[in-house]
């Protein structure tokens, strides 16, 4: 099986599973529907990019097909198209952003707020 075949199989599975979810919700009105649905593509995790630079290029490529801009915020690259409450998003968390996040959470538990101030 080639990488393209794996991608095609995965794509077909995602589409089929989304239809199953829609049918399930349609058949079970007693079950609440999600408030939002967010379908995300992370190029470094789905195998379409090996490096950060390749992942950024992949998000840019996806954005060009969607006709949406790439937002860059705090070192992260994101493009999104929304269908009402359903969103399709492609994003990259850069190594720099992940390092900042790890540094921030390294303080977790080191500071305890005064209960009266909360």
Coordinates of C-alpha atoms in Angstrom, one line a residue, residues 1-72:
X1 CA 0.0 0.0 0.0
X2 CA 1.4 3.4 -1.0
X3 CA 1.2 6.5 1.2
X4 CA -1.4 7.9 -1.3
X5 CA -3.5 4.7 -0.8
X6 CA -3.3 5.0 3.0
X7 CA -4.3 8.7 2.7
X8 CA -7.2 7.7 0.4
X9 CA -8.4 4.9 2.8
X10 CA -8.2 7.3 5.8
X11 CA -10.1 10.0 3.9
X12 CA -12.8 7.5 2.9
X13 CA -13.0 6.3 6.5
X14 CA -13.4 9.9 7.9
X15 CA -16.1 10.7 5.4
X16 CA -18.0 7.5 6.2
X17 CA -17.7 8.1 9.9
X18 CA -18.9 11.7 9.6
X19 CA -22.0 10.3 7.8
X20 CA -22.5 7.7 10.5
X21 CA -22.4 10.5 13.1
X22 CA -25.0 12.5 11.2
X23 CA -27.2 9.5 10.7
X24 CA -26.9 8.5 14.4
X25 CA -27.9 12.0 15.5
X26 CA -30.7 12.0 13.0
X27 CA -32.0 8.6 14.2
X28 CA -31.7 9.5 18.0
X29 CA -33.3 12.8 18.6
X30 CA -33.1 12.1 22.4
X31 CA -29.3 12.5 22.2
X32 CA -28.2 16.1 22.2
X33 CA -26.1 17.2 19.2
X34 CA -22.7 18.7 19.8
X35 CA -22.6 22.4 20.3
X36 CA -19.7 22.5 17.8
X37 CA -17.8 20.1 15.6
X38 CA -14.2 20.7 14.9
X39 CA -12.4 18.5 12.3
X40 CA -8.7 19.1 12.5
X41 CA -5.7 18.2 10.3
X42 CA -2.3 18.3 11.9
X43 CA 0.2 17.7 9.1
X44 CA 3.0 16.6 11.5
X45 CA 0.7 14.0 13.0
X46 CA -1.1 12.6 10.0
X47 CA 2.1 11.8 8.1
X48 CA 1.9 14.4 5.4
X49 CA 4.8 16.4 6.8
X50 CA 8.0 15.3 8.6
X51 CA 9.4 18.7 9.5
X52 CA 7.9 21.9 10.8
X53 CA 8.7 23.7 7.6
X54 CA 6.9 21.0 5.6
X55 CA 3.9 21.2 8.0
X56 CA 3.7 25.0 7.5
X57 CA 3.8 24.5 3.7
X58 CA 1.0 21.9 4.0
X59 CA -1.2 24.3 6.0
X60 CA -0.5 27.0 3.3
X61 CA -1.4 24.5 0.6
X62 CA -4.6 23.5 2.3
X63 CA -5.5 27.2 2.8
X64 CA -5.0 27.9 -0.9
X65 CA -7.5 25.1 -1.7
X66 CA -10.0 26.4 0.9
X67 CA -9.6 30.0 -0.2
X68 CA -8.9 30.9 3.4
X69 CA -6.0 32.9 5.0
X70 CA -3.4 31.4 7.2
X71 CA -3.4 33.0 10.6
X72 CA -0.1 33.1 12.5

